[in-house]
mmCIF file of C-alpha atoms in Angstrom:
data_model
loop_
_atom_site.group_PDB
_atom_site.id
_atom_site.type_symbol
_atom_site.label_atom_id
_atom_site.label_comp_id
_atom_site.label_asym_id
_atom_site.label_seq_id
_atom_site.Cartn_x
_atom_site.Cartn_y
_atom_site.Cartn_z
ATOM 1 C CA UNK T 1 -71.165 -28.749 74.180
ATOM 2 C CA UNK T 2 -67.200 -28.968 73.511
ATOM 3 C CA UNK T 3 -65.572 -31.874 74.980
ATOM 4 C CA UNK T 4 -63.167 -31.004 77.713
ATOM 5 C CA UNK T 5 -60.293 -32.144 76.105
ATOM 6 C CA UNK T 6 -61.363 -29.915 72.652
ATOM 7 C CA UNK T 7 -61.814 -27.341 75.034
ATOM 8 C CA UNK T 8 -58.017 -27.621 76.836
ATOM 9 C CA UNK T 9 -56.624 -27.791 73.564
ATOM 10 C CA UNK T 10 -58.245 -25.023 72.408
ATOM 11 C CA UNK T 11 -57.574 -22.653 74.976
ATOM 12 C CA UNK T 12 -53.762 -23.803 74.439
ATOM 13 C CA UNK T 13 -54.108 -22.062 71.262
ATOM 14 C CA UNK T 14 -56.059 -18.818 72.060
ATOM 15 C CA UNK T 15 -53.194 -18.776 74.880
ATOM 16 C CA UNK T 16 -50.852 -19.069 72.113
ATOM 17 C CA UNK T 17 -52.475 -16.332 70.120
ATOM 18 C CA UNK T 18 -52.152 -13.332 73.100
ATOM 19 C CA UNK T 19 -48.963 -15.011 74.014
ATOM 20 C CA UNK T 20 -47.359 -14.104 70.913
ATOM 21 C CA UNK T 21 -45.397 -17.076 70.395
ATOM 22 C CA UNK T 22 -45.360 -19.878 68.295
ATOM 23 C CA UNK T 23 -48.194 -21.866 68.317
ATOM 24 C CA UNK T 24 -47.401 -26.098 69.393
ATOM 25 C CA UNK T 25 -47.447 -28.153 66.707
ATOM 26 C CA UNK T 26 -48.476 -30.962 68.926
ATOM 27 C CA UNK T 27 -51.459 -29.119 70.509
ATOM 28 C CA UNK T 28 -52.510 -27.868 67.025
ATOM 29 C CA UNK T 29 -52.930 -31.815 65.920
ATOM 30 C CA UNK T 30 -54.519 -32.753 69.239
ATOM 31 C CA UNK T 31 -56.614 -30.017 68.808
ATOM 32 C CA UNK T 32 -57.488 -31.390 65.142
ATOM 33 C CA UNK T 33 -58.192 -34.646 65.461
ATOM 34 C CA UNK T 34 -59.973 -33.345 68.557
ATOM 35 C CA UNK T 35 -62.538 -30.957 66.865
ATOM 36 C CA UNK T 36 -63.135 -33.815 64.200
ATOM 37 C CA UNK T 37 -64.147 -36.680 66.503
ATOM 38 C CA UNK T 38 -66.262 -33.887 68.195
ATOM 39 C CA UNK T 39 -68.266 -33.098 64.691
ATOM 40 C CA UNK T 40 -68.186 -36.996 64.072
ATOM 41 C CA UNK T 41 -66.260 -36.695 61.714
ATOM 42 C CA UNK T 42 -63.573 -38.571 60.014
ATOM 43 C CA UNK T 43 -60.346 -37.384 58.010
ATOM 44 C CA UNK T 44 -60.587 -38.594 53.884
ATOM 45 C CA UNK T 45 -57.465 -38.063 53.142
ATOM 46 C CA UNK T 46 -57.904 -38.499 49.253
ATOM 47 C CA UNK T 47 -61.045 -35.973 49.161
ATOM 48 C CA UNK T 48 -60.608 -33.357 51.806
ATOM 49 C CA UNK T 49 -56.552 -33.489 52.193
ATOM 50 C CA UNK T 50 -56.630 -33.939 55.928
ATOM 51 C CA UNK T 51 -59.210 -31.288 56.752
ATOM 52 C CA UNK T 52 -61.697 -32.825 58.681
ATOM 53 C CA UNK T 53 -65.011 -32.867 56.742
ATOM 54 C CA UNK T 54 -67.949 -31.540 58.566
ATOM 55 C CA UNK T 55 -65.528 -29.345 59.303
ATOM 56 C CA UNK T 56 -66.155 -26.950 62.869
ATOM 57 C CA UNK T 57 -64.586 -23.623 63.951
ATOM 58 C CA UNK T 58 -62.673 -25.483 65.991
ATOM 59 C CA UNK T 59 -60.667 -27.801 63.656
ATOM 60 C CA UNK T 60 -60.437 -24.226 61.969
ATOM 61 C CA UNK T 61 -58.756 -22.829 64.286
ATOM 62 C CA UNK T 62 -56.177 -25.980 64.530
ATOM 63 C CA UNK T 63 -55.771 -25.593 60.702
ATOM 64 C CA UNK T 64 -54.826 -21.972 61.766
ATOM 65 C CA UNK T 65 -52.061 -23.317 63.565
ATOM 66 C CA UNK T 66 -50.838 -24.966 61.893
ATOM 67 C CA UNK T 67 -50.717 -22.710 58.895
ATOM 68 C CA UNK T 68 -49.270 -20.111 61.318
ATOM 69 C CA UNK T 69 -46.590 -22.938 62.065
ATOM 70 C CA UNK T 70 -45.503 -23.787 58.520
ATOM 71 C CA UNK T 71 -45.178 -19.265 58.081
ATOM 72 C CA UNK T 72 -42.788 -19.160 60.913
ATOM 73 C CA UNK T 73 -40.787 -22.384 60.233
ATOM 74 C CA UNK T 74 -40.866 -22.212 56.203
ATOM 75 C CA UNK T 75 -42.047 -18.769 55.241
ATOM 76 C CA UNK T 76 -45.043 -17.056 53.762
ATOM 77 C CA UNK T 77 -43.996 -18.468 50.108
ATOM 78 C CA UNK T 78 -43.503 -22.161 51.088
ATOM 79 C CA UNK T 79 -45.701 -24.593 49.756
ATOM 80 C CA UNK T 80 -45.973 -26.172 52.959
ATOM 81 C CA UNK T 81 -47.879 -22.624 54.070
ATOM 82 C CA UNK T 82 -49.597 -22.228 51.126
ATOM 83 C CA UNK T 83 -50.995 -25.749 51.090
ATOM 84 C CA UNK T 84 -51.850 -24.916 54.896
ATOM 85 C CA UNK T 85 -54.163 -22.249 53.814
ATOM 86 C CA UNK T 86 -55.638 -24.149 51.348
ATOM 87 C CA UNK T 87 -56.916 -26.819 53.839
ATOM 88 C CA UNK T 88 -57.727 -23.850 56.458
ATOM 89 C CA UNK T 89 -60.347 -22.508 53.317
ATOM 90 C CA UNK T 90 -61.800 -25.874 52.744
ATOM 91 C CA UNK T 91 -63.048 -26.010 56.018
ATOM 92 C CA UNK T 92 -64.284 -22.883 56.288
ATOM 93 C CA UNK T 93 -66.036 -23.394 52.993
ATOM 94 C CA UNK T 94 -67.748 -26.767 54.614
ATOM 95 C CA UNK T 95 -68.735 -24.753 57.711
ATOM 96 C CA UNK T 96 -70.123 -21.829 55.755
ATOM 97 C CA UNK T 97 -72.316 -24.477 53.910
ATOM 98 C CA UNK T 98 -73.372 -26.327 56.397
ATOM 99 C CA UNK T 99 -74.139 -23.433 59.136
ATOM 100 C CA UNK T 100 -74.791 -20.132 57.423
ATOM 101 C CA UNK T 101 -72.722 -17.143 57.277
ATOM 102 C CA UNK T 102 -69.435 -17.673 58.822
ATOM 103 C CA UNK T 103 -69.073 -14.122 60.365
ATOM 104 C CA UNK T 104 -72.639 -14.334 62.073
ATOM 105 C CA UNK T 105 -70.965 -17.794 64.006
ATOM 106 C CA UNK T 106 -68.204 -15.874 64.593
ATOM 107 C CA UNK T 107 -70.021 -13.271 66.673
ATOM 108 C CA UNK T 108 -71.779 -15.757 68.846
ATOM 109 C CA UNK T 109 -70.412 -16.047 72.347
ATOM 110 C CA UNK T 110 -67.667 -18.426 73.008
ATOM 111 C CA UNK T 111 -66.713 -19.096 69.141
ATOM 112 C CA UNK T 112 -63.051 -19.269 68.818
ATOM 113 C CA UNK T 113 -61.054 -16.093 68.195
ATOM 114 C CA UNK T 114 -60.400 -17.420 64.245
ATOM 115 C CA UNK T 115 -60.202 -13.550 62.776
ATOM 116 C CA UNK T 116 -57.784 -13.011 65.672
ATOM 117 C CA UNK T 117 -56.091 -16.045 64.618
ATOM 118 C CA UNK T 118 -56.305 -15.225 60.751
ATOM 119 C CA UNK T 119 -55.139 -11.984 61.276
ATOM 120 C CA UNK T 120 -51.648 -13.463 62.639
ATOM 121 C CA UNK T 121 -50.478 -14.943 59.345
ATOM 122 C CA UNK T 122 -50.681 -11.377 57.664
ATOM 123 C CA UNK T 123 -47.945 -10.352 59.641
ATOM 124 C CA UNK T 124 -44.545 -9.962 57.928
ATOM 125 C CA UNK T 125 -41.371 -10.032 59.376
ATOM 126 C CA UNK T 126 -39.801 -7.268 58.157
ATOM 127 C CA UNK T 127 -40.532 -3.774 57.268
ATOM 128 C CA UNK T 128 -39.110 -0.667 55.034
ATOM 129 C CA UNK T 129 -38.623 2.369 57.739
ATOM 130 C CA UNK T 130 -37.967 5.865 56.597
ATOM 131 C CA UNK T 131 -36.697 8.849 58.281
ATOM 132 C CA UNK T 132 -36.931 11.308 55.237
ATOM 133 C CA UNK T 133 -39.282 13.692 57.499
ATOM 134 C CA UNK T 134 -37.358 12.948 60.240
ATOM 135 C CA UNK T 135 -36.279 16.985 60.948
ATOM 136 C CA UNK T 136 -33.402 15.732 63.095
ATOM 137 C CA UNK T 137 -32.410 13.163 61.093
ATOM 138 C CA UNK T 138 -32.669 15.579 57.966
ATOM 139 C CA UNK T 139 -29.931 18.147 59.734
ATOM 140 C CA UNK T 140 -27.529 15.720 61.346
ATOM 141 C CA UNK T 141 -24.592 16.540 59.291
ATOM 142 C CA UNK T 142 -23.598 12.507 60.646
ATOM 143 C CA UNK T 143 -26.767 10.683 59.765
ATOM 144 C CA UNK T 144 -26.682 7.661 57.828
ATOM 145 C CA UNK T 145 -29.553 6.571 55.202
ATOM 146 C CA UNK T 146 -32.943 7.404 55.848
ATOM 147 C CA UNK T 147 -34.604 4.319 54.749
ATOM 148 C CA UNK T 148 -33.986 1.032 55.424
ATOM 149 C CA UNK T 149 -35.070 -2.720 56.638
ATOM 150 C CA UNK T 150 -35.839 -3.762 59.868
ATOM 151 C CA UNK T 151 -36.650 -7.055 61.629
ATOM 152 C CA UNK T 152 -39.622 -6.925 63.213
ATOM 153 C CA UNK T 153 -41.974 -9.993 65.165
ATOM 154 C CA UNK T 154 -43.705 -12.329 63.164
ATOM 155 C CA UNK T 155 -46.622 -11.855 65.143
ATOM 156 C CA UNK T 156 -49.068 -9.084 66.547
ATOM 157 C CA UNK T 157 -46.848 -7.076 68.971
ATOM 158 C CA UNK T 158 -47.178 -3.291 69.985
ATOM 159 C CA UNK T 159 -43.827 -2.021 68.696
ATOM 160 C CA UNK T 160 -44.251 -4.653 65.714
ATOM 161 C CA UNK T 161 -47.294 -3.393 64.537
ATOM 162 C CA UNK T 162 -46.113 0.279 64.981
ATOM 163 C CA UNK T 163 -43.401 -0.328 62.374
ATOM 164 C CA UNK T 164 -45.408 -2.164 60.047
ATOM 165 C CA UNK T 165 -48.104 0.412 60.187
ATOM 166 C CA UNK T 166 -46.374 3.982 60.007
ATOM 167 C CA UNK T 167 -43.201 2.394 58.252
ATOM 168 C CA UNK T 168 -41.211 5.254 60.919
ATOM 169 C CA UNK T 169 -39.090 3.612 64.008
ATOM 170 C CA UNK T 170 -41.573 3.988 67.491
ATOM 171 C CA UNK T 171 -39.212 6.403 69.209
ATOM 172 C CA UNK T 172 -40.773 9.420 70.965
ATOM 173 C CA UNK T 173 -40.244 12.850 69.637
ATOM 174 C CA UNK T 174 -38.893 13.972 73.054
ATOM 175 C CA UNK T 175 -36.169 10.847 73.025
ATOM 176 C CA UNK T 176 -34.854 12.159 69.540
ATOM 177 C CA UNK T 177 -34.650 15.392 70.627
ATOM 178 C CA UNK T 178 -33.130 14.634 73.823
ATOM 179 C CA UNK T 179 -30.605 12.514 71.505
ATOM 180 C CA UNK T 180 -30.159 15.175 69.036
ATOM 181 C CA UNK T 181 -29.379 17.858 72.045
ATOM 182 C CA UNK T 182 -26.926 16.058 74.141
ATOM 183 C CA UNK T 183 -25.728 13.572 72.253
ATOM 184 C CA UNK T 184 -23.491 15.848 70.132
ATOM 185 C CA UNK T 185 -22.086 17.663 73.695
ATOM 186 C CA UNK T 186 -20.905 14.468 74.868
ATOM 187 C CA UNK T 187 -18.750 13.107 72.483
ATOM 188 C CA UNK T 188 -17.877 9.678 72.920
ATOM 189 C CA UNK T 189 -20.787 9.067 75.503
ATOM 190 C CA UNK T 190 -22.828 6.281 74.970
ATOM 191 C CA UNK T 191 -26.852 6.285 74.128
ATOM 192 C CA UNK T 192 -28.164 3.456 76.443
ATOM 193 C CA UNK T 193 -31.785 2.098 75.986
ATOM 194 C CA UNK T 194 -33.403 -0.260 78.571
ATOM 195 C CA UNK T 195 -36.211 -1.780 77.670
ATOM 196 C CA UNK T 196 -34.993 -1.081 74.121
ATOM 197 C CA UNK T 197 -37.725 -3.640 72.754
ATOM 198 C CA UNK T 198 -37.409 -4.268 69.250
ATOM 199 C CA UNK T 199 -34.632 -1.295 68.672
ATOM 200 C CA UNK T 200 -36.773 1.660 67.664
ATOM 201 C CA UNK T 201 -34.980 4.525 69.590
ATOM 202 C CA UNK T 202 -31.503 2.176 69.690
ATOM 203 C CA UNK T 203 -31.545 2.102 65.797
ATOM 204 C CA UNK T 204 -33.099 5.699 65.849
ATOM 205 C CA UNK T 205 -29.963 6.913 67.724
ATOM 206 C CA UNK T 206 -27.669 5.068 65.322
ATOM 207 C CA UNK T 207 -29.012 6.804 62.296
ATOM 208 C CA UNK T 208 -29.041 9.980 63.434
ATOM 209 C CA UNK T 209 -25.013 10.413 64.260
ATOM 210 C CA UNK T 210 -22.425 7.871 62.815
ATOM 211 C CA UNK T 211 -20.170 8.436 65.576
ATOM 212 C CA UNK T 212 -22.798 7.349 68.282
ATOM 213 C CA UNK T 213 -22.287 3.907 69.936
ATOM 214 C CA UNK T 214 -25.636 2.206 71.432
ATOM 215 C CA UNK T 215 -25.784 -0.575 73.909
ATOM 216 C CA UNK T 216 -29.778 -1.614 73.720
ATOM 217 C CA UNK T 217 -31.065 -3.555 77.269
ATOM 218 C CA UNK T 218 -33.950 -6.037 76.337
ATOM 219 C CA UNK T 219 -34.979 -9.252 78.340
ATOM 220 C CA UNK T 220 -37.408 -10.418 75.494
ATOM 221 C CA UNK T 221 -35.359 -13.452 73.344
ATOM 222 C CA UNK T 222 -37.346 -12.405 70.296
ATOM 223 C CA UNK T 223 -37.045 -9.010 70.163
ATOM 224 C CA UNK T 224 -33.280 -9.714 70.885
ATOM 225 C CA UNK T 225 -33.612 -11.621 67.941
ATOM 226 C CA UNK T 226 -35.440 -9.148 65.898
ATOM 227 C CA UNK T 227 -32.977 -6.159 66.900
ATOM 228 C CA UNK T 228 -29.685 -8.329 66.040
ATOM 229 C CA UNK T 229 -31.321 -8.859 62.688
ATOM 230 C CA UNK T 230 -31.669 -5.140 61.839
ATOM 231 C CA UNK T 231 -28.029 -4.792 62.715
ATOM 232 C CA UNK T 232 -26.734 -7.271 60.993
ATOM 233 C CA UNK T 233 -28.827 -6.384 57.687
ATOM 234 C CA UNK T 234 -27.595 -2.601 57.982
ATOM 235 C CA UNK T 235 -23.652 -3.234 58.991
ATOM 236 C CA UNK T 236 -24.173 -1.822 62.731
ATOM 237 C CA UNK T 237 -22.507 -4.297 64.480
ATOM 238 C CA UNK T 238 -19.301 -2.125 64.712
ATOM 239 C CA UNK T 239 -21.772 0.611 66.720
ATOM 240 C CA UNK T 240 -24.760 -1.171 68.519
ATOM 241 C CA UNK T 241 -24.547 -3.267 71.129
ATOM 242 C CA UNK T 242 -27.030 -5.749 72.278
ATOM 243 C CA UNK T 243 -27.762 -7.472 75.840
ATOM 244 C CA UNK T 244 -30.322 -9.730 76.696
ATOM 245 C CA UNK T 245 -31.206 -9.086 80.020
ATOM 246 C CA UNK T 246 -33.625 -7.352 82.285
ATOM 247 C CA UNK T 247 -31.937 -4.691 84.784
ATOM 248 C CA UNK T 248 -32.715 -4.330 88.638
ATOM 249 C CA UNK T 249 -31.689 -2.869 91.792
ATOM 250 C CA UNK T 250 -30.909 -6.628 92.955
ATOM 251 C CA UNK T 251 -28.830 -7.679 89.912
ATOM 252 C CA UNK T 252 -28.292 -11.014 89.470
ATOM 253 C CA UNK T 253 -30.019 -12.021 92.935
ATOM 254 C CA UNK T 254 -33.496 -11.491 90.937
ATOM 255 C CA UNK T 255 -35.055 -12.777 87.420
ATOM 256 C CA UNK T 256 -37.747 -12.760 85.218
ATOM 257 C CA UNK T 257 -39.993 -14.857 84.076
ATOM 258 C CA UNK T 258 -42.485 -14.740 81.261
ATOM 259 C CA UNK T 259 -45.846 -15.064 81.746
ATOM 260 C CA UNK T 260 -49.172 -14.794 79.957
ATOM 261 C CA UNK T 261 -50.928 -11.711 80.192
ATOM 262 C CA UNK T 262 -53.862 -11.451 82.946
ATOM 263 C CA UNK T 263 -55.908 -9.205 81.125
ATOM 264 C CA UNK T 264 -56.780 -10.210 78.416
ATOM 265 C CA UNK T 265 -59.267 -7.545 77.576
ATOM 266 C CA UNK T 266 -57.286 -4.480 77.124
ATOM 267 C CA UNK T 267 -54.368 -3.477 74.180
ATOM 268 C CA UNK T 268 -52.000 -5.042 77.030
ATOM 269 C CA UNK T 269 -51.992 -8.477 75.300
ATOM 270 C CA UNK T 270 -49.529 -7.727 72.851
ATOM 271 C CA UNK T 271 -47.203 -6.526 74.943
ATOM 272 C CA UNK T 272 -45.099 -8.993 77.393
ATOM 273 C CA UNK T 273 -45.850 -9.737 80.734
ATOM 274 C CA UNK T 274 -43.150 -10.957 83.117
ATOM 275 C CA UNK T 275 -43.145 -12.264 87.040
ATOM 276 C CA UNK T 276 -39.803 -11.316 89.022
ATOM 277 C CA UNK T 277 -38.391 -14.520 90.941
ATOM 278 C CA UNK T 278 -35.663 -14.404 93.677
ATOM 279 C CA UNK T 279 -32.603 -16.395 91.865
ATOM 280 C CA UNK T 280 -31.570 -19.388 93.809
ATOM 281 C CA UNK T 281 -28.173 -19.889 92.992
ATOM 282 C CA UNK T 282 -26.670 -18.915 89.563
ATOM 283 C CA UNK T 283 -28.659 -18.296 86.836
ATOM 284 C CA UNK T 284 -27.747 -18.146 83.275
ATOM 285 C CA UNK T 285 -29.225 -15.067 81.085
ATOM 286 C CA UNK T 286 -31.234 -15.872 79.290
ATOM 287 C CA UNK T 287 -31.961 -19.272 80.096
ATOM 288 C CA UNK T 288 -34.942 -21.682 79.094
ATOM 289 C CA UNK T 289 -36.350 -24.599 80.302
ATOM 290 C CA UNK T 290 -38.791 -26.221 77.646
ATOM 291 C CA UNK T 291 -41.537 -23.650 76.703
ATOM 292 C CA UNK T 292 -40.778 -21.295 79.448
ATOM 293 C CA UNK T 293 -38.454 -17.886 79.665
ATOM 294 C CA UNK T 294 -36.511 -16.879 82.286
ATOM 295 C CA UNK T 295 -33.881 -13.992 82.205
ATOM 296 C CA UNK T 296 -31.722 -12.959 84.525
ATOM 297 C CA UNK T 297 -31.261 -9.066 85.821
ATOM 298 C CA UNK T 298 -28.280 -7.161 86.174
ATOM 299 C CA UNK T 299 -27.150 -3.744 87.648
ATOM 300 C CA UNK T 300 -26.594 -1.200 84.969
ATOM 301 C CA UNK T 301 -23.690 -0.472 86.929
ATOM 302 C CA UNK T 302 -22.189 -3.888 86.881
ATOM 303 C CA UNK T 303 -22.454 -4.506 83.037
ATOM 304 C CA UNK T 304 -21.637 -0.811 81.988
ATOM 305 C CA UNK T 305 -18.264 1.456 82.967
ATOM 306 C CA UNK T 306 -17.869 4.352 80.212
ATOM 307 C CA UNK T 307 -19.218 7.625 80.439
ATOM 308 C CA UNK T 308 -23.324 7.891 78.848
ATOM 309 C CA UNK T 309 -24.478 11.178 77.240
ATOM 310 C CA UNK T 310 -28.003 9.930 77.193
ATOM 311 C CA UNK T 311 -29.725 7.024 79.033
ATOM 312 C CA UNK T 312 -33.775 5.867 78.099
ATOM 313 C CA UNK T 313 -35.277 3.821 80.853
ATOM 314 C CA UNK T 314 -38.372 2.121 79.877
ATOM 315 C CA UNK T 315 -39.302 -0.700 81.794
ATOM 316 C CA UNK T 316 -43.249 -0.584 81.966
ATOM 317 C CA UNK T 317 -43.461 0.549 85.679
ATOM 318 C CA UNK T 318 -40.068 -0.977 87.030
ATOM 319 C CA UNK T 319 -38.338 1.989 86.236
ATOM 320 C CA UNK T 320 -36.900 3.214 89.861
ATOM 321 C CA UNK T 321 -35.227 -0.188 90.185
ATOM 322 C CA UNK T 322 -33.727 0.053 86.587
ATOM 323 C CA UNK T 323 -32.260 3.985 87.545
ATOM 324 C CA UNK T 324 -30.987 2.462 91.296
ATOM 325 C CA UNK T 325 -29.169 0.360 89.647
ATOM 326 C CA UNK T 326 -27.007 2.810 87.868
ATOM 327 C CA UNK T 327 -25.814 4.291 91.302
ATOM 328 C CA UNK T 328 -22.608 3.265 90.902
ATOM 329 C CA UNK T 329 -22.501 4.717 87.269
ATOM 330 C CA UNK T 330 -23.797 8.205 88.439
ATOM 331 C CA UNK T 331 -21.402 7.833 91.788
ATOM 332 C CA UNK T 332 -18.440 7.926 89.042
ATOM 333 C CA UNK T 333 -20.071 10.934 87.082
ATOM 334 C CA UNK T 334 -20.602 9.008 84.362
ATOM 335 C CA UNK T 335 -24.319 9.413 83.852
ATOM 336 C CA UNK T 336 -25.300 12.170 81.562
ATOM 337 C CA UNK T 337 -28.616 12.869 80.773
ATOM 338 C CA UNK T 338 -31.527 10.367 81.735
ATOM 339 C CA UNK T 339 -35.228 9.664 80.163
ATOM 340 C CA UNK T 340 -37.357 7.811 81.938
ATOM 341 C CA UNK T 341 -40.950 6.621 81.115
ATOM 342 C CA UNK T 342 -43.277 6.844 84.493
ATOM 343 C CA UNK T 343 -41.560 9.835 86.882
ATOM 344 C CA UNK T 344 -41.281 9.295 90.034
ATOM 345 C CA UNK T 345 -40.640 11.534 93.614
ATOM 346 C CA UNK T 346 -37.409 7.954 94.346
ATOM 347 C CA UNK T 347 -36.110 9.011 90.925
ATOM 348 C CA UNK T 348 -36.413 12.988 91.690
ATOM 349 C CA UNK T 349 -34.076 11.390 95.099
ATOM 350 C CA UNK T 350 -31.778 9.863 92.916
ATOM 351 C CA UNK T 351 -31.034 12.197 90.715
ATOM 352 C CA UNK T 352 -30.840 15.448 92.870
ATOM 353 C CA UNK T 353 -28.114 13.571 95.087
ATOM 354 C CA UNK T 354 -26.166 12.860 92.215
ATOM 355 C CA UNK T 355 -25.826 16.229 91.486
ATOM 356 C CA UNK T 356 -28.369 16.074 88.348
ATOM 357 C CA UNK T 357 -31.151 19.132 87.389
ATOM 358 C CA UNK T 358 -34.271 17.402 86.982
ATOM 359 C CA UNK T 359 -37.169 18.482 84.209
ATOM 360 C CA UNK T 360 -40.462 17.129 84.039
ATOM 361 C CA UNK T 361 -42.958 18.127 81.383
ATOM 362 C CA UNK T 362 -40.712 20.329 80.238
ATOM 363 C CA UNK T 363 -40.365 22.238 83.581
ATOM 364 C CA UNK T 364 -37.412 22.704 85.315
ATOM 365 C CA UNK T 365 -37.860 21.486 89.135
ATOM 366 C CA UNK T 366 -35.966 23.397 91.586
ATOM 367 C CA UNK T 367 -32.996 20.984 93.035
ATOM 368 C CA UNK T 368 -34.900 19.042 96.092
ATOM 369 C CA UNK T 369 -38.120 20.340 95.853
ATOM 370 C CA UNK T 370 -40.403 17.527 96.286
ATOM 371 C CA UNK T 371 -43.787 19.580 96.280
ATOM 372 C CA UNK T 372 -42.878 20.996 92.810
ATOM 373 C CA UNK T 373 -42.223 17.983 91.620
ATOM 374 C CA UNK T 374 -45.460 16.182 92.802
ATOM 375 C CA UNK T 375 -47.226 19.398 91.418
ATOM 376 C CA UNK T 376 -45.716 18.930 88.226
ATOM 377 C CA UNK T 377 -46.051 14.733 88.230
ATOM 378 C CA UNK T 378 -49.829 15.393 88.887
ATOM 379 C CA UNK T 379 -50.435 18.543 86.694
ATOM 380 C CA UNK T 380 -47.983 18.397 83.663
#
């Protein structure tokens, strides 16, 4: 029984909520006013301070929104938040009264996602991260401090959420310890990490040896964002390096551009989902065009030339592309050691005719033996 336009409106703002971005202020008042002529209702502003009384789970989930905009705009101690969530409990008070237990509406099919919504303005921007039981962080004789800040995403995100969780950087254990091996072998090689998200093994690598520049890859503006934040705060500008930019065999003849996620029923939704588009013409990185982000690729061979002691690729599936383009980089003898996410025979290729040993699950593959290595792909 939700008008179509309610309905539009509304699924603006669940799309807003898997999304991970920041809701539209517009939609969120369409959406209001909206859900109140659909309760026939109308707006007192001297009684019920612009919450629409009968209220609906609806206009909740406007008031939401609105909330969520005033945190992300002001911060979680404005006034304009605070008086957000004030309106946002007024309405659920009306609805509880009126309609019975709120959770018990909540479970019925088709009632808006409000916890899911809710559950957005707890999350905090930053978070404390400590290394202190970090055992290669505790015997690097060139680590810096084991605690400190970083910037994380205002919103539910995988690598967000990690942080805020554990309070630890989400790095794998075999990352630091391929780090802590080779890293100190190859002085003055680079650590690179594509698909370096919101920094965790960039900022991991930094900590661990003073001496160790870091160039982090990332196409997503706000985890950019996020990761330039956490240098700035902890006076790593002079060591890490940050590029916005996704990285391809095709370089800059190819793009990406964000979409929203197509399943929406798995942990996938809070993690980015992008389309690759053929460039037509040139492209700036990084470019946007309203509510919409686009970001061009780039060969890792074409915006890197010095010599890398260890290189993470994790690209969520796009990984051979990412390690092709690092041919020329490899042609030079510049590549060191490489860590990618989902093996593959085409990066086996790669690497045994650049002259590197491959390992996989810990097992050394003999050099161009493709039946060991599918062996050890499908039984690690």
């Amino acid at each position: 029984g939700i008008p179509d336009s309610l309905s539009s409106k509304l699924a603006a703002i669940e799309g807003a909520l898997v999304f991970g971005d920041r809701f539209d202020a517009r939609v969120a008042a369409a959406l209001l006013v909206d859900a109140a002529a659909a309760a026939d209702a109308i707006v007192d502003e001297r009684s019920a301070h612009g919450v629409p009384i009968p209220c609906s789970l609806e206009a909740a989930m406007a008031l939401v929104a609105q909330a969520d905009i005033a945190r992300l705009a002001d911060g979680p101690g404005a006034q304009t938040f605070l008086r957000a969530l004030r309106g946002v409990q007024r309405c659920l008070d009306d609805v509880t009264v009126r309609r019975g237990p709120l959770l018990k509406q909540l479970m019925k099919p088709y009632a808006p996602p409000l916890l899911l919504a809710l559950d957005r303005l707890e999350c905090k921007p930053r978070a404390v991260v400590s290394l202190v039981h970090d055992s290669f962080i505790n015997v690097s004789p060139e680590r810096l401090s084991s605690e400190f800040t970083m910037t994380v995403l205002p919103v539910r995100d995988w690598e967000s959420d990690f942080v805020r969780g554990y309070h630890d950087i989400h790095c794998a254990y075999s990352i630091r310890e391929l780090i802590a091996r080779r890293a100190p072998l190859d002085r003055g090689g680079l650590f690179v990490d594509v698909g370096a998200n919101i920094g965790g093994c960039a900022l991991w690598g930094a900590h661990f040896m003073k001496s160790l520049e870091v160039v982090a890859v990332e196409p997503l503006r706000a985890a950019t964002e996020a990761l330039n934040g956490t240098i700035r705060d902890n006076g790593l500008a002079d060591r890490v390096t940050v590029l916005r930019a996704c990285v391809r065999q095709e370089g800059s003849a190819a793009s990406l551009r964000r979409v929203l996620p197509s399943d929406l029923a798995s942990w996938s939704i809070l993690q980015p989902k992008w389309e690759l588009e053929r460039t037509q013409g040139s492209t700036t990185s990084g470019a946007e065009s309203g509510d919409t982000e686009v970001v061009q690729c780039r060969r890792l061979d074409e915006i890197l030339h010095r010599r890398i002691a260890v290189m993470r690729i994790h690209t969520s599936g796009t990984e051979d592309s990412a390690l092709a383009s690092a041919a020329g980089l490899a042609r030079r003898g510049l590549l060191g050691a490489v860590a990618l996410q989902f093996p593959s025979l085409e990066q086996a290729r790669f690497l045994w005719r650049f002259g590197l040993s491959v390992e996989l699950a810990g097992r050394r593959i003999p050099h161009g033996d493709e039946a060991a290595f599918e062996q050890a792909r499908l039984d690690p």
